[in-house]
C-alpha cells in the first residue's frame, strides 16, 4: 500500500505549492493558525491574513495578551469569525497550560479550545512530523477514488476513513507526514470534486476509480452553499460595522445594514449567542472585550 504514498511524495516534491505555513520557520504556532484559518476557506484568501496575523502575534502569548476583540477585528472578512474567538481562547489555554508552547501530544492538542480531531492530527503531522492520518474532504476523496473506486467518500469523516488513510502512510513518521501533505495537495490541485485532471495524476495508472471508468457518485449531489441573502451575509455586515468602529455602536446604526428587521435581529442575536458581540446599556453594541469601546455612559 505504500506504493501510493511513494508516488504521491515524488509528485509532491516536484509540484507542491510554496505555502508559508509549510516552511520550517512557520513553527507549530504558525501551522496551528493556518489549519484554523483554512477550514472552509481557500488558500488565496487565507495567505495574506495569515501573514498579517503572524506578524502581529508571532507567539500564542502575544495573542493572549490582547483582548478577543482584536482577534475578531484582525480576522477581517475571512469568514466564520468564531474561529478567531476560538484561536484567542486556544492561545490563552496554551499560555496557561503549556507556557505558551504548542504541545506535540495528540490528546493535549485535542483538549485545547477549538481544536478538533482533524486539526489536532494536522498539527501533529505538519508541525511535529508525526505519523497521523490527516483526513479532510480532499483526502477522503483521493483515497475513495484511488483505493475504493468510488467518486467520493460521503459527507462526513468516519473511523473507516481514518483507518483507510493510515494504512496508506509509510511507517517512518517524517515520511508519513510528507505523504499526508501530498494527499491533501493532490486533492486540492488535481483530484478535484468537479473536474479531476486524471491524465496529470501520478496515480492515474493504478487509480481504481479511473480504471472502473470513473463511475458517478451514488450519493446526493452537494450544492454549493449560497451566501447572498443568508444570515451569514447579514452577520458579516453587522460585524463589519462593529470592527470599524472606535466606540459603541447604537442599534439604529446597525439597523441600516440590512432592510429585513426579522433577519437582522436574528443575525444580531446569533452574534451575541456566539460571544462575538456584547450589548451595552442604551441599546449599543461592541465586539466582545473591545478596549476601544468601553462604556462610559454610566
PDB file of C-alpha atoms in Angstrom:
ATOM      1  CA  UNK A   1       0.000   0.000   0.000  1.00  0.00           C
ATOM      2  CA  UNK A   2       2.953   2.325   0.476  1.00  0.00           C
ATOM      3  CA  UNK A   3       3.354   2.496  -3.310  1.00  0.00           C
ATOM      4  CA  UNK A   4       0.522   5.036  -3.381  1.00  0.00           C
ATOM      5  CA  UNK A   5       2.289   7.256  -0.851  1.00  0.00           C
ATOM      6  CA  UNK A   6       5.627   6.865  -2.623  1.00  0.00           C
ATOM      7  CA  UNK A   7       4.128   8.039  -5.928  1.00  0.00           C
ATOM      8  CA  UNK A   8       2.427  10.987  -4.271  1.00  0.00           C
ATOM      9  CA  UNK A   9       5.514  12.084  -2.366  1.00  0.00           C
ATOM     10  CA  UNK A  10       7.563  12.030  -5.576  1.00  0.00           C
ATOM     11  CA  UNK A  11       4.897  14.139  -7.297  1.00  0.00           C
ATOM     12  CA  UNK A  12       4.595  16.454  -4.272  1.00  0.00           C
ATOM     13  CA  UNK A  13       8.357  17.069  -4.200  1.00  0.00           C
ATOM     14  CA  UNK A  14       8.084  18.483  -7.728  1.00  0.00           C
ATOM     15  CA  UNK A  15       4.701  20.221  -7.699  1.00  0.00           C
ATOM     16  CA  UNK A  16       3.885  21.335  -4.149  1.00  0.00           C
ATOM     17  CA  UNK A  17       2.820  24.935  -3.735  1.00  0.00           C
ATOM     18  CA  UNK A  18       5.202  27.128  -1.747  1.00  0.00           C
ATOM     19  CA  UNK A  19       2.858  27.959   1.116  1.00  0.00           C
ATOM     20  CA  UNK A  20       4.256  29.894   4.089  1.00  0.00           C
ATOM     21  CA  UNK A  21       2.933  27.517   6.751  1.00  0.00           C
ATOM     22  CA  UNK A  22       4.835  24.669   5.087  1.00  0.00           C
ATOM     23  CA  UNK A  23       8.162  26.354   5.671  1.00  0.00           C
ATOM     24  CA  UNK A  24      10.260  25.350   8.633  1.00  0.00           C
ATOM     25  CA  UNK A  25      10.233  28.822  10.154  1.00  0.00           C
ATOM     26  CA  UNK A  26       6.421  28.775  10.438  1.00  0.00           C
ATOM     27  CA  UNK A  27       6.753  26.733  13.625  1.00  0.00           C
ATOM     28  CA  UNK A  28       3.950  24.854  15.401  1.00  0.00           C
ATOM     29  CA  UNK A  29       2.025  28.058  16.154  1.00  0.00           C
ATOM     30  CA  UNK A  30       2.087  29.100  12.509  1.00  0.00           C
ATOM     31  CA  UNK A  31       0.872  25.664  11.476  1.00  0.00           C
ATOM     32  CA  UNK A  32      -1.941  25.714  14.035  1.00  0.00           C
ATOM     33  CA  UNK A  33      -3.083  29.171  12.933  1.00  0.00           C
ATOM     34  CA  UNK A  34      -3.065  28.099   9.285  1.00  0.00           C
ATOM     35  CA  UNK A  35      -5.134  24.998   9.960  1.00  0.00           C
ATOM     36  CA  UNK A  36      -7.810  27.014  11.743  1.00  0.00           C
ATOM     37  CA  UNK A  37      -7.873  29.642   9.005  1.00  0.00           C
ATOM     38  CA  UNK A  38      -8.012  27.095   6.174  1.00  0.00           C
ATOM     39  CA  UNK A  39     -11.200  25.462   7.437  1.00  0.00           C
ATOM     40  CA  UNK A  40     -13.789  26.057   4.693  1.00  0.00           C
ATOM     41  CA  UNK A  41     -11.656  28.895   3.302  1.00  0.00           C
ATOM     42  CA  UNK A  42      -9.476  28.943   0.127  1.00  0.00           C
ATOM     43  CA  UNK A  43      -5.709  29.336   0.368  1.00  0.00           C
ATOM     44  CA  UNK A  44      -5.748  32.594  -1.634  1.00  0.00           C
ATOM     45  CA  UNK A  45      -7.939  34.284   0.993  1.00  0.00           C
ATOM     46  CA  UNK A  46      -6.035  32.847   3.936  1.00  0.00           C
ATOM     47  CA  UNK A  47      -2.459  33.666   2.944  1.00  0.00           C
ATOM     48  CA  UNK A  48      -2.488  37.482   3.419  1.00  0.00           C
ATOM     49  CA  UNK A  49      -4.418  37.209   6.703  1.00  0.00           C
ATOM     50  CA  UNK A  50      -2.012  34.526   7.948  1.00  0.00           C
ATOM     51  CA  UNK A  51       0.991  36.762   7.224  1.00  0.00           C
ATOM     52  CA  UNK A  52      -0.635  39.723   8.999  1.00  0.00           C
ATOM     53  CA  UNK A  53      -1.701  37.580  11.947  1.00  0.00           C
ATOM     54  CA  UNK A  54       1.775  36.069  12.497  1.00  0.00           C
ATOM     55  CA  UNK A  55       3.438  39.458  12.089  1.00  0.00           C
ATOM     56  CA  UNK A  56       1.233  40.884  14.831  1.00  0.00           C
ATOM     57  CA  UNK A  57       1.050  37.796  17.058  1.00  0.00           C
ATOM     58  CA  UNK A  58       4.139  35.630  16.408  1.00  0.00           C
ATOM     59  CA  UNK A  59       3.506  33.588  19.568  1.00  0.00           C
ATOM     60  CA  UNK A  60       0.418  32.408  21.465  1.00  0.00           C
ATOM     61  CA  UNK A  61       1.402  34.696  24.338  1.00  0.00           C
ATOM     62  CA  UNK A  62       1.258  37.727  22.052  1.00  0.00           C
ATOM     63  CA  UNK A  63      -2.298  36.913  21.011  1.00  0.00           C
ATOM     64  CA  UNK A  64      -3.424  36.014  24.533  1.00  0.00           C
ATOM     65  CA  UNK A  65      -2.186  39.390  25.790  1.00  0.00           C
ATOM     66  CA  UNK A  66      -4.618  41.221  23.510  1.00  0.00           C
ATOM     67  CA  UNK A  67      -8.398  41.273  24.035  1.00  0.00           C
ATOM     68  CA  UNK A  68     -10.510  38.911  21.914  1.00  0.00           C
ATOM     69  CA  UNK A  69     -11.990  41.887  20.055  1.00  0.00           C
ATOM     70  CA  UNK A  70      -8.616  42.462  18.398  1.00  0.00           C
ATOM     71  CA  UNK A  71      -8.575  38.889  17.102  1.00  0.00           C
ATOM     72  CA  UNK A  72     -12.068  39.309  15.651  1.00  0.00           C
ATOM     73  CA  UNK A  73     -11.070  42.642  14.119  1.00  0.00           C
ATOM     74  CA  UNK A  74      -7.894  41.200  12.556  1.00  0.00           C
ATOM     75  CA  UNK A  75      -9.872  38.287  11.149  1.00  0.00           C
ATOM     76  CA  UNK A  76     -11.489  40.765   8.779  1.00  0.00           C
ATOM     77  CA  UNK A  77     -13.665  39.185   6.088  1.00  0.00           C
ATOM     78  CA  UNK A  78     -12.129  35.737   6.298  1.00  0.00           C
ATOM     79  CA  UNK A  79     -15.487  34.268   7.255  1.00  0.00           C
ATOM     80  CA  UNK A  80     -16.758  32.104  10.118  1.00  0.00           C
ATOM     81  CA  UNK A  81     -15.464  34.617  12.707  1.00  0.00           C
ATOM     82  CA  UNK A  82     -15.994  32.271  15.648  1.00  0.00           C
ATOM     83  CA  UNK A  83     -12.691  30.757  14.549  1.00  0.00           C
ATOM     84  CA  UNK A  84     -10.947  33.984  15.582  1.00  0.00           C
ATOM     85  CA  UNK A  85     -12.507  33.761  19.018  1.00  0.00           C
ATOM     86  CA  UNK A  86     -11.518  30.095  19.332  1.00  0.00           C
ATOM     87  CA  UNK A  87      -7.949  30.908  18.304  1.00  0.00           C
ATOM     88  CA  UNK A  88      -7.784  33.535  21.031  1.00  0.00           C
ATOM     89  CA  UNK A  89      -9.143  31.035  23.567  1.00  0.00           C
ATOM     90  CA  UNK A  90      -6.630  28.471  22.319  1.00  0.00           C
ATOM     91  CA  UNK A  91      -3.746  30.931  22.708  1.00  0.00           C
ATOM     92  CA  UNK A  92      -4.851  31.707  26.256  1.00  0.00           C
ATOM     93  CA  UNK A  93      -5.004  27.996  27.073  1.00  0.00           C
ATOM     94  CA  UNK A  94      -1.532  27.454  25.601  1.00  0.00           C
ATOM     95  CA  UNK A  95      -0.140  30.163  27.859  1.00  0.00           C
ATOM     96  CA  UNK A  96      -1.963  28.853  30.921  1.00  0.00           C
ATOM     97  CA  UNK A  97      -1.216  25.156  30.408  1.00  0.00           C
ATOM     98  CA  UNK A  98       1.976  24.896  28.365  1.00  0.00           C
ATOM     99  CA  UNK A  99       3.959  28.053  28.911  1.00  0.00           C
ATOM    100  CA  UNK A 100       2.915  29.467  25.557  1.00  0.00           C
ATOM    101  CA  UNK A 101       4.140  26.481  23.544  1.00  0.00           C
ATOM    102  CA  UNK A 102       2.055  24.277  21.234  1.00  0.00           C
ATOM    103  CA  UNK A 103       2.159  20.708  22.602  1.00  0.00           C
ATOM    104  CA  UNK A 104       3.055  17.790  20.361  1.00  0.00           C
ATOM    105  CA  UNK A 105       0.884  15.260  22.187  1.00  0.00           C
ATOM    106  CA  UNK A 106      -2.356  14.457  20.319  1.00  0.00           C
ATOM    107  CA  UNK A 107      -4.514  14.252  23.450  1.00  0.00           C
ATOM    108  CA  UNK A 108      -3.142  17.593  24.673  1.00  0.00           C
ATOM    109  CA  UNK A 109      -3.971  19.176  21.327  1.00  0.00           C
ATOM    110  CA  UNK A 110      -7.481  17.721  21.365  1.00  0.00           C
ATOM    111  CA  UNK A 111      -8.074  19.253  24.801  1.00  0.00           C
ATOM    112  CA  UNK A 112      -7.413  22.781  23.522  1.00  0.00           C
ATOM    113  CA  UNK A 113     -10.385  25.085  22.763  1.00  0.00           C
ATOM    114  CA  UNK A 114     -11.474  24.947  19.142  1.00  0.00           C
ATOM    115  CA  UNK A 115      -9.185  22.050  18.208  1.00  0.00           C
ATOM    116  CA  UNK A 116     -10.958  19.010  16.781  1.00  0.00           C
ATOM    117  CA  UNK A 117      -9.661  15.702  15.529  1.00  0.00           C
ATOM    118  CA  UNK A 118      -8.633  16.907  12.084  1.00  0.00           C
ATOM    119  CA  UNK A 119      -6.782  19.984  13.341  1.00  0.00           C
ATOM    120  CA  UNK A 120      -5.011  18.074  16.110  1.00  0.00           C
ATOM    121  CA  UNK A 121      -3.747  15.440  13.665  1.00  0.00           C
ATOM    122  CA  UNK A 122      -2.756  18.089  11.127  1.00  0.00           C
ATOM    123  CA  UNK A 123      -0.678  19.939  13.722  1.00  0.00           C
ATOM    124  CA  UNK A 124       0.867  16.651  14.858  1.00  0.00           C
ATOM    125  CA  UNK A 125       1.845  15.757  11.299  1.00  0.00           C
ATOM    126  CA  UNK A 126       2.811  19.112   9.803  1.00  0.00           C
ATOM    127  CA  UNK A 127       4.339  20.795  12.866  1.00  0.00           C
ATOM    128  CA  UNK A 128       5.926  17.797  14.562  1.00  0.00           C
ATOM    129  CA  UNK A 129       6.432  15.264  11.759  1.00  0.00           C
ATOM    130  CA  UNK A 130       4.205  12.615  13.305  1.00  0.00           C
ATOM    131  CA  UNK A 131       2.549   9.677  11.575  1.00  0.00           C
ATOM    132  CA  UNK A 132      -1.067  10.838  11.732  1.00  0.00           C
ATOM    133  CA  UNK A 133      -3.945  10.213   9.294  1.00  0.00           C
ATOM    134  CA  UNK A 134      -4.807  13.803   8.375  1.00  0.00           C
ATOM    135  CA  UNK A 135      -8.212  13.359   6.773  1.00  0.00           C
ATOM    136  CA  UNK A 136     -10.289  16.168   5.315  1.00  0.00           C
ATOM    137  CA  UNK A 137     -12.708  16.229   2.377  1.00  0.00           C
ATOM    138  CA  UNK A 138      -9.940  16.287  -0.228  1.00  0.00           C
ATOM    139  CA  UNK A 139      -8.033  13.390   1.327  1.00  0.00           C
ATOM    140  CA  UNK A 140     -11.173  11.288   1.674  1.00  0.00           C
ATOM    141  CA  UNK A 141     -11.912  11.891  -1.995  1.00  0.00           C
ATOM    142  CA  UNK A 142      -8.408  10.848  -3.078  1.00  0.00           C
ATOM    143  CA  UNK A 143      -8.499   7.652  -1.011  1.00  0.00           C
ATOM    144  CA  UNK A 144     -12.052   6.795  -2.091  1.00  0.00           C
ATOM    145  CA  UNK A 145     -11.099   7.112  -5.749  1.00  0.00           C
ATOM    146  CA  UNK A 146      -7.610   5.658  -5.750  1.00  0.00           C
ATOM    147  CA  UNK A 147      -8.321   2.678  -3.485  1.00  0.00           C
ATOM    148  CA  UNK A 148     -12.062   2.024  -3.317  1.00  0.00           C
ATOM    149  CA  UNK A 149     -13.020   3.094  -6.831  1.00  0.00           C
ATOM    150  CA  UNK A 150     -15.739   5.479  -5.666  1.00  0.00           C
ATOM    151  CA  UNK A 151     -16.271   9.048  -6.832  1.00  0.00           C
ATOM    152  CA  UNK A 152     -16.405  10.349  -3.271  1.00  0.00           C
ATOM    153  CA  UNK A 153     -16.340   9.157   0.315  1.00  0.00           C
ATOM    154  CA  UNK A 154     -19.613  10.506   1.662  1.00  0.00           C
ATOM    155  CA  UNK A 155     -20.494  13.636   3.626  1.00  0.00           C
ATOM    156  CA  UNK A 156     -18.572  13.118   6.886  1.00  0.00           C
ATOM    157  CA  UNK A 157     -15.287  11.678   8.106  1.00  0.00           C
ATOM    158  CA  UNK A 158     -15.636   8.278   9.762  1.00  0.00           C
ATOM    159  CA  UNK A 159     -13.328   5.931  11.645  1.00  0.00           C
ATOM    160  CA  UNK A 160     -13.140   3.881   8.449  1.00  0.00           C
ATOM    161  CA  UNK A 161     -11.752   6.920   6.604  1.00  0.00           C
ATOM    162  CA  UNK A 162      -9.035   7.363   9.233  1.00  0.00           C
ATOM    163  CA  UNK A 163      -8.138   3.674   9.065  1.00  0.00           C
ATOM    164  CA  UNK A 164      -8.050   3.599   5.261  1.00  0.00           C
ATOM    165  CA  UNK A 165      -5.780   6.638   5.129  1.00  0.00           C
ATOM    166  CA  UNK A 166      -3.499   5.401   7.912  1.00  0.00           C
ATOM    167  CA  UNK A 167      -2.957   2.151   6.010  1.00  0.00           C
ATOM    168  CA  UNK A 168      -1.528   4.125   3.093  1.00  0.00           C
ATOM    169  CA  UNK A 169       1.041   6.041   5.154  1.00  0.00           C
ATOM    170  CA  UNK A 170       4.694   4.984   5.288  1.00  0.00           C
ATOM    171  CA  UNK A 171       5.914   3.601   8.603  1.00  0.00           C
ATOM    172  CA  UNK A 172       8.578   6.273   9.088  1.00  0.00           C
ATOM    173  CA  UNK A 173       6.904   9.283  10.779  1.00  0.00           C
ATOM    174  CA  UNK A 174       8.556  12.116   8.851  1.00  0.00           C
ATOM    175  CA  UNK A 175       7.836  10.442   5.524  1.00  0.00           C
ATOM    176  CA  UNK A 176       4.272   9.718   6.633  1.00  0.00           C
ATOM    177  CA  UNK A 177       3.804  13.417   7.418  1.00  0.00           C
ATOM    178  CA  UNK A 178       5.118  14.256   3.959  1.00  0.00           C
ATOM    179  CA  UNK A 179       2.650  11.781   2.462  1.00  0.00           C
ATOM    180  CA  UNK A 180      -0.224  13.394   4.378  1.00  0.00           C
ATOM    181  CA  UNK A 181       0.653  16.760   2.851  1.00  0.00           C
ATOM    182  CA  UNK A 182       0.886  15.113  -0.577  1.00  0.00           C
ATOM    183  CA  UNK A 183      -2.577  13.555  -0.275  1.00  0.00           C
ATOM    184  CA  UNK A 184      -4.044  16.961   0.523  1.00  0.00           C
ATOM    185  CA  UNK A 185      -2.197  18.666  -2.316  1.00  0.00           C
ATOM    186  CA  UNK A 186      -3.330  16.110  -4.874  1.00  0.00           C
ATOM    187  CA  UNK A 187      -6.953  16.543  -3.798  1.00  0.00           C
ATOM    188  CA  UNK A 188      -6.654  20.317  -3.969  1.00  0.00           C
ATOM    189  CA  UNK A 189      -4.882  20.575  -7.330  1.00  0.00           C
ATOM    190  CA  UNK A 190      -5.690  17.500  -9.451  1.00  0.00           C
ATOM    191  CA  UNK A 191      -8.194  15.123  -7.850  1.00  0.00           C
ATOM    192  CA  UNK A 192     -10.841  17.807  -7.520  1.00  0.00           C
ATOM    193  CA  UNK A 193     -14.533  17.161  -6.989  1.00  0.00           C
ATOM    194  CA  UNK A 194     -15.889  18.595 -10.235  1.00  0.00           C
ATOM    195  CA  UNK A 195     -13.114  18.463 -12.831  1.00  0.00           C
ATOM    196  CA  UNK A 196     -10.383  15.953 -11.902  1.00  0.00           C
ATOM    197  CA  UNK A 197      -7.270  16.138 -14.070  1.00  0.00           C
ATOM    198  CA  UNK A 198      -6.675  12.407 -14.221  1.00  0.00           C
ATOM    199  CA  UNK A 199      -4.154  12.494 -17.057  1.00  0.00           C
ATOM    200  CA  UNK A 200      -1.784  14.561 -14.882  1.00  0.00           C
ATOM    201  CA  UNK A 201      -2.235  12.447 -11.768  1.00  0.00           C
ATOM    202  CA  UNK A 202       0.680  10.318 -10.532  1.00  0.00           C
ATOM    203  CA  UNK A 203      -1.848   7.613  -9.592  1.00  0.00           C
ATOM    204  CA  UNK A 204      -3.568   7.510 -12.990  1.00  0.00           C
ATOM    205  CA  UNK A 205      -2.199   4.042 -13.822  1.00  0.00           C
ATOM    206  CA  UNK A 206      -3.444   2.417 -10.637  1.00  0.00           C
ATOM    207  CA  UNK A 207      -6.458   4.528  -9.585  1.00  0.00           C
ATOM    208  CA  UNK A 208      -9.381   2.161  -9.025  1.00  0.00           C
ATOM    209  CA  UNK A 209     -11.928   4.853  -9.904  1.00  0.00           C
ATOM    210  CA  UNK A 210     -10.276   5.690 -13.214  1.00  0.00           C
ATOM    211  CA  UNK A 211      -9.819   2.024 -14.114  1.00  0.00           C
ATOM    212  CA  UNK A 212     -13.525   1.477 -13.398  1.00  0.00           C
ATOM    213  CA  UNK A 213     -14.451   4.171 -15.919  1.00  0.00           C
ATOM    214  CA  UNK A 214     -14.903   6.996 -13.405  1.00  0.00           C
ATOM    215  CA  UNK A 215     -18.408   5.981 -12.191  1.00  0.00           C
ATOM    216  CA  UNK A 216     -20.587   8.782 -10.914  1.00  0.00           C
ATOM    217  CA  UNK A 217     -21.263   9.336  -7.249  1.00  0.00           C
ATOM    218  CA  UNK A 218     -24.056   7.226  -5.802  1.00  0.00           C
ATOM    219  CA  UNK A 219     -24.960   9.752  -3.126  1.00  0.00           C
ATOM    220  CA  UNK A 220     -26.860  13.045  -3.405  1.00  0.00           C
ATOM    221  CA  UNK A 221     -25.138  15.886  -5.207  1.00  0.00           C
ATOM    222  CA  UNK A 222     -23.884  18.590  -2.859  1.00  0.00           C
ATOM    223  CA  UNK A 223     -24.999  22.045  -3.927  1.00  0.00           C
ATOM    224  CA  UNK A 224     -22.645  24.984  -3.388  1.00  0.00           C
ATOM    225  CA  UNK A 225     -23.564  26.937  -0.286  1.00  0.00           C
ATOM    226  CA  UNK A 226     -25.449  30.121  -1.084  1.00  0.00           C
ATOM    227  CA  UNK A 227     -24.169  33.274   0.620  1.00  0.00           C
ATOM    228  CA  UNK A 228     -26.149  36.214  -0.774  1.00  0.00           C
ATOM    229  CA  UNK A 229     -29.185  36.957   1.327  1.00  0.00           C
ATOM    230  CA  UNK A 230     -28.336  34.488   4.084  1.00  0.00           C
ATOM    231  CA  UNK A 231     -27.935  35.112   7.797  1.00  0.00           C
ATOM    232  CA  UNK A 232     -24.202  34.667   7.260  1.00  0.00           C
ATOM    233  CA  UNK A 233     -24.152  37.698   4.975  1.00  0.00           C
ATOM    234  CA  UNK A 234     -26.123  39.783   7.473  1.00  0.00           C
ATOM    235  CA  UNK A 235     -23.826  38.702  10.316  1.00  0.00           C
ATOM    236  CA  UNK A 236     -20.857  39.776   8.220  1.00  0.00           C
ATOM    237  CA  UNK A 237     -22.349  43.187   7.535  1.00  0.00           C
ATOM    238  CA  UNK A 238     -23.070  43.750  11.229  1.00  0.00           C
ATOM    239  CA  UNK A 239     -19.569  42.661  12.237  1.00  0.00           C
ATOM    240  CA  UNK A 240     -18.023  44.949   9.628  1.00  0.00           C
ATOM    241  CA  UNK A 241     -19.660  47.970  11.271  1.00  0.00           C
ATOM    242  CA  UNK A 242     -18.508  46.881  14.727  1.00  0.00           C
ATOM    243  CA  UNK A 243     -14.947  46.117  13.579  1.00  0.00           C
ATOM    244  CA  UNK A 244     -14.588  49.532  12.000  1.00  0.00           C
ATOM    245  CA  UNK A 245     -15.969  51.472  14.972  1.00  0.00           C
ATOM    246  CA  UNK A 246     -13.875  53.066  17.720  1.00  0.00           C
ATOM    247  CA  UNK A 247     -16.874  53.482  20.021  1.00  0.00           C
ATOM    248  CA  UNK A 248     -20.020  51.520  20.923  1.00  0.00           C
ATOM    249  CA  UNK A 249     -22.445  51.344  18.010  1.00  0.00           C
ATOM    250  CA  UNK A 250     -26.115  52.246  18.546  1.00  0.00           C
ATOM    251  CA  UNK A 251     -28.759  49.797  17.366  1.00  0.00           C
ATOM    252  CA  UNK A 252     -30.103  52.442  14.997  1.00  0.00           C
ATOM    253  CA  UNK A 253     -26.821  52.385  13.072  1.00  0.00           C
ATOM    254  CA  UNK A 254     -26.827  48.586  12.844  1.00  0.00           C
ATOM    255  CA  UNK A 255     -30.380  48.734  11.533  1.00  0.00           C
ATOM    256  CA  UNK A 256     -29.075  50.450   8.393  1.00  0.00           C
ATOM    257  CA  UNK A 257     -27.037  47.463   7.161  1.00  0.00           C
ATOM    258  CA  UNK A 258     -29.989  45.262   6.155  1.00  0.00           C
ATOM    259  CA  UNK A 259     -33.618  46.053   5.351  1.00  0.00           C
ATOM    260  CA  UNK A 260     -35.259  42.956   6.844  1.00  0.00           C
ATOM    261  CA  UNK A 261     -35.843  43.572  10.551  1.00  0.00           C
ATOM    262  CA  UNK A 262     -36.567  39.935  11.429  1.00  0.00           C
ATOM    263  CA  UNK A 263     -33.463  38.573   9.736  1.00  0.00           C
ATOM    264  CA  UNK A 264     -31.315  41.429  11.012  1.00  0.00           C
ATOM    265  CA  UNK A 265     -32.444  40.827  14.602  1.00  0.00           C
ATOM    266  CA  UNK A 266     -31.860  37.098  14.228  1.00  0.00           C
ATOM    267  CA  UNK A 267     -28.340  37.663  12.913  1.00  0.00           C
ATOM    268  CA  UNK A 268     -27.506  40.076  15.731  1.00  0.00           C
ATOM    269  CA  UNK A 269     -28.882  37.650  18.323  1.00  0.00           C
ATOM    270  CA  UNK A 270     -26.673  34.888  16.911  1.00  0.00           C
ATOM    271  CA  UNK A 271     -23.585  37.104  17.210  1.00  0.00           C
ATOM    272  CA  UNK A 272     -24.464  37.711  20.844  1.00  0.00           C
ATOM    273  CA  UNK A 273     -25.053  33.990  21.442  1.00  0.00           C
ATOM    274  CA  UNK A 274     -21.708  33.142  19.836  1.00  0.00           C
ATOM    275  CA  UNK A 275     -19.897  35.507  22.197  1.00  0.00           C
ATOM    276  CA  UNK A 276     -18.597  37.683  19.367  1.00  0.00           C
ATOM    277  CA  UNK A 277     -20.575  40.767  20.331  1.00  0.00           C
ATOM    278  CA  UNK A 278     -21.719  42.279  23.630  1.00  0.00           C
ATOM    279  CA  UNK A 279     -24.692  44.542  24.302  1.00  0.00           C
ATOM    280  CA  UNK A 280     -24.149  47.722  26.323  1.00  0.00           C
ATOM    281  CA  UNK A 281     -26.674  49.989  28.052  1.00  0.00           C
ATOM    282  CA  UNK A 282     -28.700  52.176  25.755  1.00  0.00           C
ATOM    283  CA  UNK A 283     -29.092  49.563  23.010  1.00  0.00           C
ATOM    284  CA  UNK A 284     -25.478  49.856  21.929  1.00  0.00           C
ATOM    285  CA  UNK A 285     -23.155  47.087  20.789  1.00  0.00           C
ATOM    286  CA  UNK A 286     -19.428  46.322  20.573  1.00  0.00           C
ATOM    287  CA  UNK A 287     -17.068  43.451  19.845  1.00  0.00           C
ATOM    288  CA  UNK A 288     -16.524  41.290  22.909  1.00  0.00           C
ATOM    289  CA  UNK A 289     -13.875  42.705  25.251  1.00  0.00           C
ATOM    290  CA  UNK A 290     -13.084  45.642  22.975  1.00  0.00           C
ATOM    291  CA  UNK A 291     -10.988  48.171  24.961  1.00  0.00           C
ATOM    292  CA  UNK A 292     -11.757  50.855  22.361  1.00  0.00           C
ATOM    293  CA  UNK A 293     -15.483  50.657  23.073  1.00  0.00           C
ATOM    294  CA  UNK A 294     -15.595  50.650  26.871  1.00  0.00           C
ATOM    295  CA  UNK A 295     -18.922  52.012  28.012  1.00  0.00           C
ATOM    296  CA  UNK A 296     -18.576  55.281  29.919  1.00  0.00           C
ATOM    297  CA  UNK A 297     -22.218  56.358  29.862  1.00  0.00           C
ATOM    298  CA  UNK A 298     -22.907  55.379  33.487  1.00  0.00           C
TER     299      UNK A 298
END
